[in-house]
CSV table of C-alpha atoms and ligand atoms in Angstrom, one decimal:
chain,number,residue,atom,x,y,z
J,1,UNK,CA,-11.1,16.3,-8.1
J,2,UNK,CA,-11.9,14.6,-11.0
J,3,UNK,CA,-15.7,16.1,-10.9
J,4,UNK,CA,-13.3,19.7,-10.7
J,5,UNK,CA,-11.4,18.6,-14.1
J,6,UNK,CA,-14.8,18.1,-15.4
J,7,UNK,CA,-16.7,20.9,-14.7
J,8,UNK,CA,-13.7,22.8,-16.5
J,9,UNK,CA,-13.9,20.5,-19.5
J,10,UNK,CA,-17.8,21.2,-19.8
J,11,UNK,CA,-17.2,25.2,-20.2
J,12,UNK,CA,-14.5,25.3,-22.1
J,13,UNK,CA,-15.9,22.8,-24.6
J,14,UNK,CA,-19.4,25.0,-24.2
J,15,UNK,CA,-17.5,28.0,-25.2
J,16,UNK,CA,-17.1,25.6,-28.1
J,17,UNK,CA,-20.6,25.6,-28.9
J,18,UNK,CA,-20.7,22.0,-27.5
J,19,UNK,CA,-24.0,21.3,-25.3
J,20,UNK,CA,-24.2,18.5,-22.3
J,21,UNK,CA,-26.4,15.9,-23.1
J,22,UNK,CA,-27.6,13.7,-20.5
J,23,UNK,CA,-27.5,10.3,-22.6
J,24,UNK,CA,-24.4,8.4,-24.2
J,25,UNK,CA,-26.6,7.8,-27.2
J,26,UNK,CA,-26.9,11.4,-28.3
J,27,UNK,CA,-24.0,12.8,-27.8
J,28,UNK,CA,-21.3,13.5,-30.8
J,29,UNK,CA,-18.7,13.2,-28.0
J,30,UNK,CA,-18.4,11.1,-25.1
J,31,UNK,CA,-15.4,11.9,-22.4
J,32,UNK,CA,-14.3,8.8,-19.5
J,33,UNK,CA,-12.5,11.2,-17.0
J,34,UNK,CA,-11.0,8.4,-14.8
J,35,UNK,CA,-9.0,7.2,-12.2
J,36,UNK,CA,-6.4,4.9,-11.5
J,37,UNK,CA,-6.1,5.3,-7.6
J,38,UNK,CA,-7.0,1.9,-7.7
J,39,UNK,CA,-7.7,-1.4,-9.0
J,40,UNK,CA,-11.3,-1.4,-9.6
J,41,UNK,CA,-11.5,2.4,-10.9
J,42,UNK,CA,-9.4,1.7,-14.2
J,43,UNK,CA,-11.3,-2.0,-14.5
J,44,UNK,CA,-14.8,0.5,-14.7
J,45,UNK,CA,-13.6,2.4,-17.3
J,46,UNK,CA,-13.1,-0.3,-19.9
J,47,UNK,CA,-16.6,-2.2,-19.6
J,48,UNK,CA,-18.0,1.2,-19.7
J,49,UNK,CA,-15.9,1.5,-22.6
J,50,UNK,CA,-17.6,-1.5,-24.0
J,51,UNK,CA,-20.8,-0.4,-23.4
J,52,UNK,CA,-20.6,2.5,-25.2
J,53,UNK,CA,-19.9,1.1,-28.7
J,54,UNK,CA,-23.2,1.4,-29.3
J,55,UNK,CA,-22.5,5.0,-30.1
J,56,UNK,CA,-20.3,4.2,-33.3
J,57,UNK,CA,-21.3,8.4,-34.3
J,58,UNK,CA,-19.5,9.5,-31.2
J,59,UNK,CA,-15.9,10.7,-30.5
J,60,UNK,CA,-14.2,8.6,-27.5
J,61,UNK,CA,-11.9,10.4,-24.8
J,62,UNK,CA,-10.2,8.6,-22.2
J,63,UNK,CA,-9.0,11.6,-19.6
J,64,UNK,CA,-7.5,11.5,-16.6
J,65,UNK,CA,-5.3,9.1,-14.6
J,66,UNK,CA,-5.7,5.4,-16.3
J,67,UNK,CA,-5.0,7.7,-19.4
J,68,UNK,CA,-1.4,9.0,-18.1
J,69,UNK,CA,-0.9,5.7,-17.0
J,70,UNK,CA,-1.7,3.7,-19.5
J,71,UNK,CA,-1.4,5.5,-22.3
J,72,UNK,CA,-0.8,3.7,-26.1
J,73,UNK,CA,-2.5,0.8,-24.2
J,74,UNK,CA,-5.8,2.1,-24.0
J,75,UNK,CA,-6.0,2.7,-28.0
J,76,UNK,CA,-5.1,-0.5,-28.8
J,77,UNK,CA,-7.3,-2.4,-26.2
J,78,UNK,CA,-10.3,-0.1,-26.5
J,79,UNK,CA,-10.8,-0.1,-30.4
J,80,UNK,CA,-13.5,3.1,-29.9
J,81,UNK,CA,-11.2,5.4,-28.5
J,82,UNK,CA,-10.2,8.6,-30.1
J,83,UNK,CA,-8.0,10.7,-27.9
J,84,UNK,CA,-5.9,9.7,-24.8
J,85,UNK,CA,-5.8,12.6,-22.7
J,86,UNK,CA,-3.9,13.5,-19.2
J,87,UNK,CA,-4.9,15.0,-16.3
J,88,UNK,CA,-2.5,18.1,-16.9
J,89,UNK,CA,-3.6,18.0,-20.7
J,90,UNK,CA,-7.1,18.8,-20.3
J,91,UNK,CA,-7.6,22.1,-21.3
J,92,UNK,CA,-5.5,20.9,-25.2
J,93,UNK,CA,-9.0,18.9,-25.7
J,94,UNK,CA,-11.2,21.8,-28.0
J,95,UNK,CA,-7.6,22.3,-29.7
J,96,UNK,CA,-7.2,18.2,-30.1
J,97,UNK,CA,-10.7,18.3,-31.5
J,98,UNK,CA,-10.3,20.3,-33.9
J,99,UNK,CA,-6.8,19.6,-35.0
J,100,UNK,CA,-8.4,15.9,-35.7
J,101,UNK,CA,-11.7,16.0,-36.9
J,102,UNK,CA,-11.6,12.4,-38.9
J,103,UNK,CA,-11.1,10.3,-36.4
J,104,UNK,CA,-7.4,10.1,-36.4
J,105,UNK,CA,-6.7,8.6,-32.9
J,106,UNK,CA,-4.1,10.6,-30.8
J,107,UNK,CA,-2.6,10.9,-26.9
J,108,UNK,CA,-1.5,13.7,-25.0
J,109,UNK,CA,0.2,12.8,-21.7
J,110,UNK,CA,2.4,15.8,-21.6
J,111,UNK,CA,2.7,17.4,-18.7
J,112,UNK,CA,3.2,20.9,-20.3
J,113,UNK,CA,5.0,24.0,-18.9
J,114,UNK,CA,1.3,26.4,-19.2
J,115,UNK,CA,-1.3,25.1,-16.7
J,116,UNK,CA,-4.4,24.1,-17.6
J,117,UNK,CA,-6.2,26.6,-14.7
J,118,UNK,CA,-4.4,29.5,-16.7
J,119,UNK,CA,-5.9,28.3,-19.7
J,120,UNK,CA,-9.2,27.0,-19.0
J,121,UNK,CA,-12.1,30.1,-19.4
J,122,UNK,CA,-13.9,30.9,-16.2
J,123,UNK,CA,-16.4,28.7,-14.4
J,124,UNK,CA,-19.7,28.9,-15.5
J,125,UNK,CA,-21.3,27.9,-12.6
J,126,UNK,CA,-24.2,28.3,-10.2
J,127,UNK,CA,-24.1,25.4,-7.8
J,128,UNK,CA,-24.3,26.0,-4.5
J,129,UNK,CA,-21.6,24.1,-3.5
J,130,UNK,CA,-18.7,24.1,-5.8
J,131,UNK,CA,-14.9,22.5,-5.9
J,132,UNK,CA,-11.6,24.6,-6.9
J,133,UNK,CA,-8.9,23.2,-7.3
J,134,UNK,CA,-6.1,24.9,-5.7
J,135,UNK,CA,-3.2,22.7,-5.5
J,136,UNK,CA,-2.3,19.2,-7.9
J,137,UNK,CA,0.5,16.5,-8.0
J,138,UNK,CA,2.3,15.2,-4.7
J,139,UNK,CA,6.1,15.1,-3.9
J,140,UNK,CA,5.4,12.5,-1.0
J,141,UNK,CA,5.7,9.0,-2.9
J,142,UNK,CA,3.7,6.9,-0.8
J,143,UNK,CA,4.4,2.8,-1.3
J,144,UNK,CA,0.8,1.8,-2.7
J,145,UNK,CA,0.1,5.7,-4.5
J,146,UNK,CA,0.5,6.1,-8.2
J,147,UNK,CA,-0.8,10.0,-7.7
J,148,UNK,CA,3.1,11.8,-8.3
J,149,UNK,CA,3.2,9.7,-12.0
J,150,UNK,CA,0.2,10.0,-12.7
J,151,UNK,CA,-0.3,13.8,-11.7
J,152,UNK,CA,3.1,15.1,-11.1
J,153,UNK,CA,4.8,17.1,-8.6
J,154,UNK,CA,3.5,19.3,-6.5
J,155,UNK,CA,1.6,22.7,-7.8
J,156,UNK,CA,0.4,25.4,-6.0
J,157,UNK,CA,-2.0,28.1,-8.5
J,158,UNK,CA,-1.4,31.7,-6.9
J,159,UNK,CA,-3.5,32.9,-5.1
J,160,UNK,CA,-4.6,36.0,-6.5
J,161,UNK,CA,-6.4,33.1,-10.0
J,162,UNK,CA,-7.7,30.8,-6.7
J,163,UNK,CA,-9.5,34.1,-5.4
J,164,UNK,CA,-10.5,35.6,-8.7
J,165,UNK,CA,-12.2,31.9,-9.6
J,166,UNK,CA,-13.6,32.0,-6.0
J,167,UNK,CA,-15.2,35.3,-7.1
J,168,UNK,CA,-16.8,34.2,-10.3
J,169,UNK,CA,-18.0,31.1,-8.5
J,170,UNK,CA,-19.9,32.9,-5.4
J,171,UNK,CA,-21.3,35.4,-8.1
J,172,UNK,CA,-23.2,32.6,-10.2
J,173,UNK,CA,-24.8,31.7,-6.5
J,174,UNK,CA,-21.9,29.2,-5.0
J,175,UNK,CA,-22.1,30.0,-1.2
J,176,UNK,CA,-19.5,26.6,-0.4
J,177,UNK,CA,-16.4,26.2,-1.3
J,178,UNK,CA,-14.5,23.0,-1.4
J,179,UNK,CA,-10.6,23.5,-2.2
J,180,UNK,CA,-9.1,20.8,-3.4
J,181,UNK,CA,-5.4,19.1,-3.7
J,182,UNK,CA,-4.3,16.0,-3.1
J,183,UNK,CA,-1.8,17.6,-0.8
J,184,UNK,CA,-4.3,20.7,0.2
J,185,UNK,CA,-2.5,21.8,3.0
J,186,UNK,CA,1.3,21.5,1.4
J,187,UNK,CA,-0.4,24.9,-1.0
J,188,UNK,CA,2.5,27.3,-1.1
J,189,UNK,CA,0.6,30.1,-3.6
J,190,UNK,CA,0.5,32.8,-0.9
J,191,UNK,CA,3.0,33.5,1.9
J,192,UNK,CA,0.7,32.5,4.7
J,193,UNK,CA,0.3,29.1,3.0
J,194,UNK,CA,-3.3,27.3,2.7
J,195,UNK,CA,-4.5,29.4,6.0
J,196,UNK,CA,-3.8,32.6,4.6
J,197,UNK,CA,-5.8,31.7,1.4
J,198,UNK,CA,-8.8,30.5,3.7
J,199,UNK,CA,-8.1,34.0,5.6
J,200,UNK,CA,-8.2,35.9,2.3
J,201,UNK,CA,-11.2,34.1,1.0
J,202,UNK,CA,-12.7,35.0,4.3
J,203,UNK,CA,-13.4,38.2,3.2
J,204,UNK,CA,-15.7,37.1,-0.2
J,205,UNK,CA,-19.4,38.4,0.7
J,206,UNK,CA,-21.7,36.0,0.1
J,207,UNK,CA,-19.4,33.3,1.1
J,208,UNK,CA,-20.8,31.4,3.3
J,209,UNK,CA,-19.0,27.8,3.8
J,210,UNK,CA,-14.6,26.9,3.3
J,211,UNK,CA,-13.6,23.5,3.8
J,212,UNK,CA,-10.5,21.6,2.0
J,213,UNK,CA,-9.9,17.9,1.1
J,214,UNK,CA,-6.9,16.3,1.3
J,215,UNK,CA,-4.4,17.0,4.3
J,216,UNK,CA,-1.5,15.5,4.7
J,217,UNK,CA,-0.6,15.4,8.3
J,218,UNK,CA,3.3,15.7,8.0
J,219,UNK,CA,1.7,19.3,6.6
J,220,UNK,CA,-0.7,20.3,9.1
J,221,UNK,CA,0.7,23.4,10.2
J,222,UNK,CA,-0.1,25.5,13.9
J,223,UNK,CA,-1.5,28.5,11.5
J,224,UNK,CA,-3.6,26.0,9.6
J,225,UNK,CA,-4.9,24.4,12.9
J,226,UNK,CA,-5.8,27.6,14.6
J,227,UNK,CA,-7.6,28.7,12.0
J,228,UNK,CA,-10.3,26.3,12.7
J,229,UNK,CA,-10.7,29.0,15.3
J,230,UNK,CA,-10.5,32.4,14.2
J,231,UNK,CA,-12.1,31.8,10.7
J,232,UNK,CA,-16.1,31.5,10.6
J,233,UNK,CA,-16.5,30.5,7.7
J,234,UNK,CA,-14.3,27.5,7.5
J,235,UNK,CA,-16.8,24.4,8.4
J,236,UNK,CA,-15.8,22.5,11.5
J,237,UNK,CA,-14.7,19.6,9.5
J,238,UNK,CA,-11.2,18.0,8.7
J,239,UNK,CA,-10.3,14.8,6.8
J,240,UNK,CA,-7.0,14.0,7.7
J,241,UNK,CA,-6.1,10.6,6.3
J,242,UNK,CA,-3.7,8.2,8.7
J,243,UNK,CA,-4.0,4.8,6.3
J,244,UNK,CA,-2.6,3.0,9.8
J,245,UNK,CA,-2.5,2.7,13.3
J,246,UNK,CA,1.1,0.8,13.1
J,247,UNK,CA,4.2,3.0,12.6
J,248,UNK,CA,5.8,0.1,11.8
J,249,UNK,CA,3.1,-0.2,8.3
J,250,UNK,CA,3.5,3.8,8.4
J,251,UNK,CA,7.0,3.4,7.5
J,252,UNK,CA,6.6,0.5,5.5
J,253,UNK,CA,4.1,3.4,3.5
J,254,UNK,CA,6.6,5.8,3.7
J,255,UNK,CA,4.0,8.1,5.2
J,256,UNK,CA,6.9,10.2,7.1
J,257,UNK,CA,4.3,10.2,10.0
J,258,UNK,CA,3.8,8.4,13.4
J,259,UNK,CA,0.9,7.6,15.5
J,260,UNK,CA,2.1,10.3,18.1
J,261,UNK,CA,2.2,13.3,15.7
J,262,UNK,CA,-1.3,12.0,13.9
J,263,UNK,CA,-2.9,11.5,17.7
J,264,UNK,CA,-1.1,15.2,18.7
J,265,UNK,CA,-2.6,16.7,15.9
J,266,UNK,CA,-6.3,16.1,16.7
J,267,UNK,CA,-5.8,16.9,20.5
J,268,UNK,CA,-4.8,20.5,18.9
J,269,UNK,CA,-7.7,20.7,16.7
J,270,UNK,CA,-10.3,19.6,19.6
J,271,UNK,CA,-9.0,22.1,22.4
J,272,UNK,CA,-9.4,25.0,19.3
J,273,UNK,CA,-13.3,23.4,17.8
J,274,UNK,CA,-13.8,20.3,20.7
J,275,UNK,CA,-17.3,20.0,18.3
J,276,UNK,CA,-14.8,19.2,15.1
J,277,UNK,CA,-15.7,16.1,12.8
J,278,UNK,CA,-12.7,14.6,12.0
J,279,UNK,CA,-12.8,12.0,8.7
J,280,UNK,CA,-9.8,9.9,7.5
J,281,UNK,CA,-8.6,7.1,4.9
J,282,UNK,CA,-7.4,3.7,5.7
J,283,UNK,CA,-5.8,1.0,4.0
J,284,UNK,CA,-5.6,-2.7,4.8
J,285,UNK,CA,-3.7,-5.0,3.8
J,286,UNK,CA,-0.5,-3.1,2.8
J,287,UNK,CA,2.5,-5.2,2.3
J,288,UNK,CA,3.8,-6.6,5.6
J,289,UNK,CA,0.7,-5.6,7.3
J,290,UNK,CA,0.2,-8.6,10.3
J,291,UNK,CA,-3.2,-8.6,12.2
J,292,UNK,CA,-1.2,-7.2,15.4
J,293,UNK,CA,-0.3,-4.3,12.9
J,294,UNK,CA,-4.2,-4.4,12.4
J,295,UNK,CA,-5.5,-4.6,16.0
J,296,UNK,CA,-3.5,-1.5,16.6
J,297,UNK,CA,-5.6,0.4,13.6
J,298,UNK,CA,-8.4,-0.7,14.7
J,299,UNK,CA,-7.4,0.9,18.5
J,300,UNK,CA,-6.4,4.1,17.0
J,301,UNK,CA,-9.5,3.8,15.5
J,302,UNK,CA,-11.4,3.9,19.0
J,303,UNK,CA,-9.1,6.5,20.5
J,304,UNK,CA,-9.9,9.3,18.0
J,305,UNK,CA,-13.7,8.6,17.3
J,306,UNK,CA,-13.8,9.2,13.5
J,307,UNK,CA,-16.9,11.2,12.8
J,308,UNK,CA,-16.8,9.3,9.4
J,309,UNK,CA,-14.3,7.3,7.1
J,310,UNK,CA,-13.0,5.4,4.2
J,311,UNK,CA,-11.7,2.5,3.7
J,312,UNK,CA,-10.0,0.7,1.4
J,313,UNK,CA,-8.8,-2.7,0.7
J,314,UNK,CA,-4.9,-2.5,-0.7
J,315,UNK,CA,-4.5,-2.2,-4.0
J,316,UNK,CA,-1.4,-3.0,-6.1
J,317,UNK,CA,-0.8,-0.5,-8.6
J,318,UNK,CA,2.1,-1.0,-11.3
J,319,UNK,CA,5.0,1.3,-10.9
J,320,UNK,CA,4.4,1.9,-7.3
J,321,UNK,CA,7.3,0.3,-5.0
J,322,UNK,CA,5.1,-1.7,-2.6
J,323,UNK,CA,3.5,-3.8,-5.5
J,324,UNK,CA,7.2,-5.5,-5.8
J,325,UNK,CA,6.5,-6.5,-1.7
J,326,UNK,CA,7.2,-9.7,-1.2
J,327,UNK,CA,4.8,-10.0,1.9
J,328,UNK,CA,2.0,-9.3,0.7
J,329,UNK,CA,-1.2,-9.9,2.2
J,330,UNK,CA,-3.7,-12.2,1.2
J,331,UNK,CA,-7.0,-11.9,-0.6
J,332,UNK,CA,-8.4,-13.2,2.5
J,333,UNK,CA,-7.1,-11.5,5.0
J,334,UNK,CA,-7.7,-8.6,3.6
J,335,UNK,CA,-11.5,-8.9,3.1
J,336,UNK,CA,-12.1,-10.3,7.0
J,337,UNK,CA,-10.0,-7.2,8.1
J,338,UNK,CA,-12.0,-4.3,6.3
J,339,UNK,CA,-14.9,-5.9,7.2
J,340,UNK,CA,-13.9,-5.6,10.8
J,341,UNK,CA,-12.4,-2.4,10.6
J,342,UNK,CA,-15.5,-0.9,8.6
J,343,UNK,CA,-17.7,-2.6,11.4
J,344,UNK,CA,-16.6,-0.2,13.9
J,345,UNK,CA,-16.1,2.8,12.1
J,346,UNK,CA,-19.9,2.6,11.1
J,347,UNK,CA,-20.2,2.4,14.6
J,348,UNK,CA,-18.5,5.4,15.4
J,349,UNK,CA,-20.0,7.3,12.8
J,350,UNK,CA,-23.6,6.8,14.0
J,351,UNK,CA,-22.6,7.7,17.4
J,352,UNK,CA,-21.2,11.0,16.2
J,353,UNK,CA,-24.9,11.7,14.3
J,354,UNK,CA,-26.3,10.4,17.3
J,355,UNK,CA,-24.6,13.1,19.1
J,356,UNK,CA,-26.7,15.6,17.2
J,357,UNK,CA,-30.4,14.4,17.2
J,358,UNK,CA,-32.4,17.1,19.0
J,359,UNK,CA,-30.2,20.0,18.1
J,360,UNK,CA,-30.3,23.1,16.1
J,361,UNK,CA,-28.2,23.1,12.7
J,362,UNK,CA,-27.4,25.3,9.9
J,363,UNK,CA,-27.8,23.2,6.5
J,364,UNK,CA,-27.3,24.3,3.1
J,365,UNK,CA,-29.9,22.3,0.9
J,366,UNK,CA,-28.8,21.9,-2.2
J,367,UNK,CA,-30.1,18.8,-4.2
J,368,UNK,CA,-33.3,17.1,-3.9
J,369,UNK,CA,-34.0,14.7,-0.5
J,370,UNK,CA,-34.2,10.7,-0.7
J,371,UNK,CA,-37.9,11.0,-0.2
J,372,UNK,CA,-40.8,13.5,-1.8
J,373,UNK,CA,-41.1,16.6,-0.3
J,374,UNK,CA,-37.4,16.3,0.9
J,375,UNK,CA,-34.6,18.4,0.1
J,376,UNK,CA,-31.3,17.0,1.5
J,377,UNK,CA,-27.7,19.4,2.1
J,378,UNK,CA,-24.9,19.3,4.6
J,379,UNK,CA,-24.3,20.4,8.0
J,380,UNK,CA,-21.4,21.8,8.7
J,381,UNK,CA,-19.5,18.6,10.2
J,382,UNK,CA,-20.2,17.5,6.8
J,383,UNK,CA,-23.1,15.4,7.6
J,384,UNK,CA,-25.6,14.6,4.5
J,385,UNK,CA,-29.2,15.7,6.0
J,386,UNK,CA,-32.5,15.3,4.8
J,387,UNK,CA,-34.8,18.1,5.7
J,388,UNK,CA,-38.9,18.0,5.1
J,389,UNK,CA,-40.2,21.2,3.1
J,390,UNK,CA,-43.6,22.5,2.1
J,391,UNK,CA,-43.9,21.6,-2.0
J,392,UNK,CA,-44.8,25.7,-1.6
J,393,UNK,CA,-41.3,26.5,-0.3
J,394,UNK,CA,-39.6,23.1,-2.2
J,395,UNK,CA,-37.8,25.6,-5.3
J,396,UNK,CA,-37.3,28.8,-3.1
J,397,UNK,CA,-35.6,26.5,-0.4
J,398,UNK,CA,-33.0,24.5,-2.9
J,399,UNK,CA,-29.8,26.6,-2.7
J,400,UNK,CA,-30.0,28.0,0.4
J,401,UNK,CA,-28.5,27.7,3.8
J,402,UNK,CA,-31.6,27.3,6.4
J,403,UNK,CA,-31.7,26.6,10.5
J,404,UNK,CA,-33.2,22.9,11.0
J,405,UNK,CA,-33.8,20.9,14.1
J,406,UNK,CA,-32.2,17.3,13.5
J,407,UNK,CA,-34.7,14.6,14.7
J,408,UNK,CA,-33.6,11.4,13.4
J,409,UNK,CA,-29.5,9.9,12.9
J,410,UNK,CA,-28.5,7.1,11.0
J,411,UNK,CA,-25.2,5.7,10.4
J,412,UNK,CA,-24.8,8.0,6.7
J,413,UNK,CA,-27.3,10.3,7.2
J,414,UNK,CA,-29.6,12.7,9.9
J,415,UNK,CA,-33.1,13.3,9.0
J,416,UNK,CA,-34.4,16.9,10.6
J,417,UNK,CA,-37.4,19.7,10.5
J,418,UNK,CA,-37.5,23.0,9.1
J,419,UNK,CA,-37.3,26.0,11.6
J,420,UNK,CA,-38.2,29.3,12.2
J,421,UNK,CA,-35.8,32.0,13.0
J,422,UNK,CA,-38.4,33.4,15.3
J,423,UNK,CA,-38.9,30.1,17.6
J,424,UNK,CA,-35.3,30.0,17.9
J,425,UNK,CA,-33.4,30.1,21.7
J,426,UNK,CA,-29.6,29.9,21.2
J,427,UNK,CA,-28.1,27.0,19.8
J,428,UNK,CA,-26.8,24.1,21.4
J,429,UNK,CA,-23.5,23.4,19.8
J,430,UNK,CA,-23.1,19.2,20.7
J,431,UNK,CA,-19.4,18.5,21.9
X,501,SAH,N1,-2.9,12.8,-0.7
X,501,SAH,C1,-4.1,11.9,0.0
X,501,SAH,C2,-4.5,10.7,-0.6
X,501,SAH,C3,-5.3,10.6,-1.7
X,501,SAH,S1,-5.3,8.8,-2.6
X,501,SAH,C4,-3.1,11.2,1.5
X,501,SAH,O1,-2.1,11.1,1.3
X,501,SAH,O2,-4.1,11.2,3.0
X,501,SAH,C5,-7.3,8.9,-1.8
X,501,SAH,C6,-7.0,7.6,-0.7
X,501,SAH,O3,-7.0,6.4,-1.6
X,501,SAH,C7,-6.0,7.6,0.0
X,501,SAH,O4,-6.3,8.4,1.1
X,501,SAH,C8,-5.7,5.9,0.2
X,501,SAH,O5,-6.3,5.7,1.0
X,501,SAH,C9,-6.5,4.9,-1.0
X,501,SAH,N2,-5.7,4.8,-1.4
X,501,SAH,C10,-4.4,5.5,-2.4
X,501,SAH,N3,-3.5,4.4,-2.6
X,501,SAH,C11,-4.0,3.2,-2.7
X,501,SAH,C12,-4.1,1.8,-2.9
X,501,SAH,N4,-2.8,1.5,-3.8
X,501,SAH,N5,-5.0,0.7,-2.7
X,501,SAH,C13,-5.6,1.1,-1.9
X,501,SAH,N6,-6.3,2.0,-1.3
X,501,SAH,C14,-5.2,3.5,-1.9
X,502,SF4,FE1,-0.6,9.7,-2.5
X,502,SF4,FE2,-1.2,11.4,-0.9
X,502,SF4,FE3,1.1,9.7,-0.4
X,502,SF4,FE4,0.8,11.9,-2.5
X,502,SF4,S1,0.7,11.6,0.1
X,502,SF4,S2,1.9,9.5,-2.6
X,502,SF4,S3,-1.4,11.7,-3.1
X,502,SF4,S4,-1.6,9.0,-0.7
């Protein structure tokens, strides 16, 4: 979501005559768009601000969720910061720069009535794969999470605005759109919810791939599950965070779903799309988590067999309810548990990837690969795939969807070779 917000800030500043610089030393304006989800993310911001002191000329803006949460404290701690701008006030940056040309320090952490989306100019993007925020904020108040406080309450953009933006992206060369939201499947900007929006986007000529993230198990409707069987451009990948495999911990987390509900969703979706890649987020060491609870998380991971997963040590966030709980888990237990979980999740990811060796897949090549002579991109199942291409084809294939045969599987990526359409027998889909 910050990548999307940063891109839109860049678009709005380009309209004011700014140009993007790659090195901070050359810039007149530096924006740090920040994340507050875990403590490490905020610490990174302060160390980056320290490094930026070398450029005395530039105006420095701290934007995003750390700006929202820490406001004035940032101006006190980091004397080189000029402006502090919350995630819902980002569209006001050009105005703020004009109003304070002489380094008058200012803060804007309002939640304005008018949204940034209707104030930003149309996107100026030529990326093969683009993000598009359709929903922001959260009303769920999980015990550990800062999002409802930093991003504000749940808001869905009207479908008409989303479709218009998607068309602009596709006209600019986008082939894949990832719809974004903190609770993207709670989207209610049109009568059919997220499933309805996806069907409307599927009508756009030239939009070959649709994805969405992040979903909450509570908002996973049957209509949305069915869309995986009905809409060809909806890719077979679902990121559905579970956080813990213990009902007792889920209750403490105020997640409003249990393990059984989560596994029911997975079963339903696998009936409709047997090859679907399921991904998840886990938190280990939430206050009150015992070794027995943690074993239940390992058991759930074994039962589901995630294609991909992100796991984090619980990080106490100021102002969230879990921070005040008396039964915090020791750092040592968190470190030890996360290591065990990550080994297991890594094994599952590798065995998911191994099923694809020898099979055909279509890859959207959107970047250069790890080795020279390689391009890289994503498979429909969201795996990172490195494809060898000849120097002659290198630039002409960038941004295209190509047919490949998978030759090798690693834990985090696949290697593949190009296949000419005329060599192809009917595609084999691993299950
Ligand atoms: N809305 C999504 C999650 C958004 S935050 C959902 O409900 O699933 C992204 C991820 O960061 C979360 O899924 C969670 O695993 C992690 N996270 C959030 N707060 C955290 C905290 N205090 N400590 C550790 N991880 C956290
Ligand atoms: Fe945070 Fe997601 Fe819970 Fe909302 S639903 S509070 S964004 S973890």
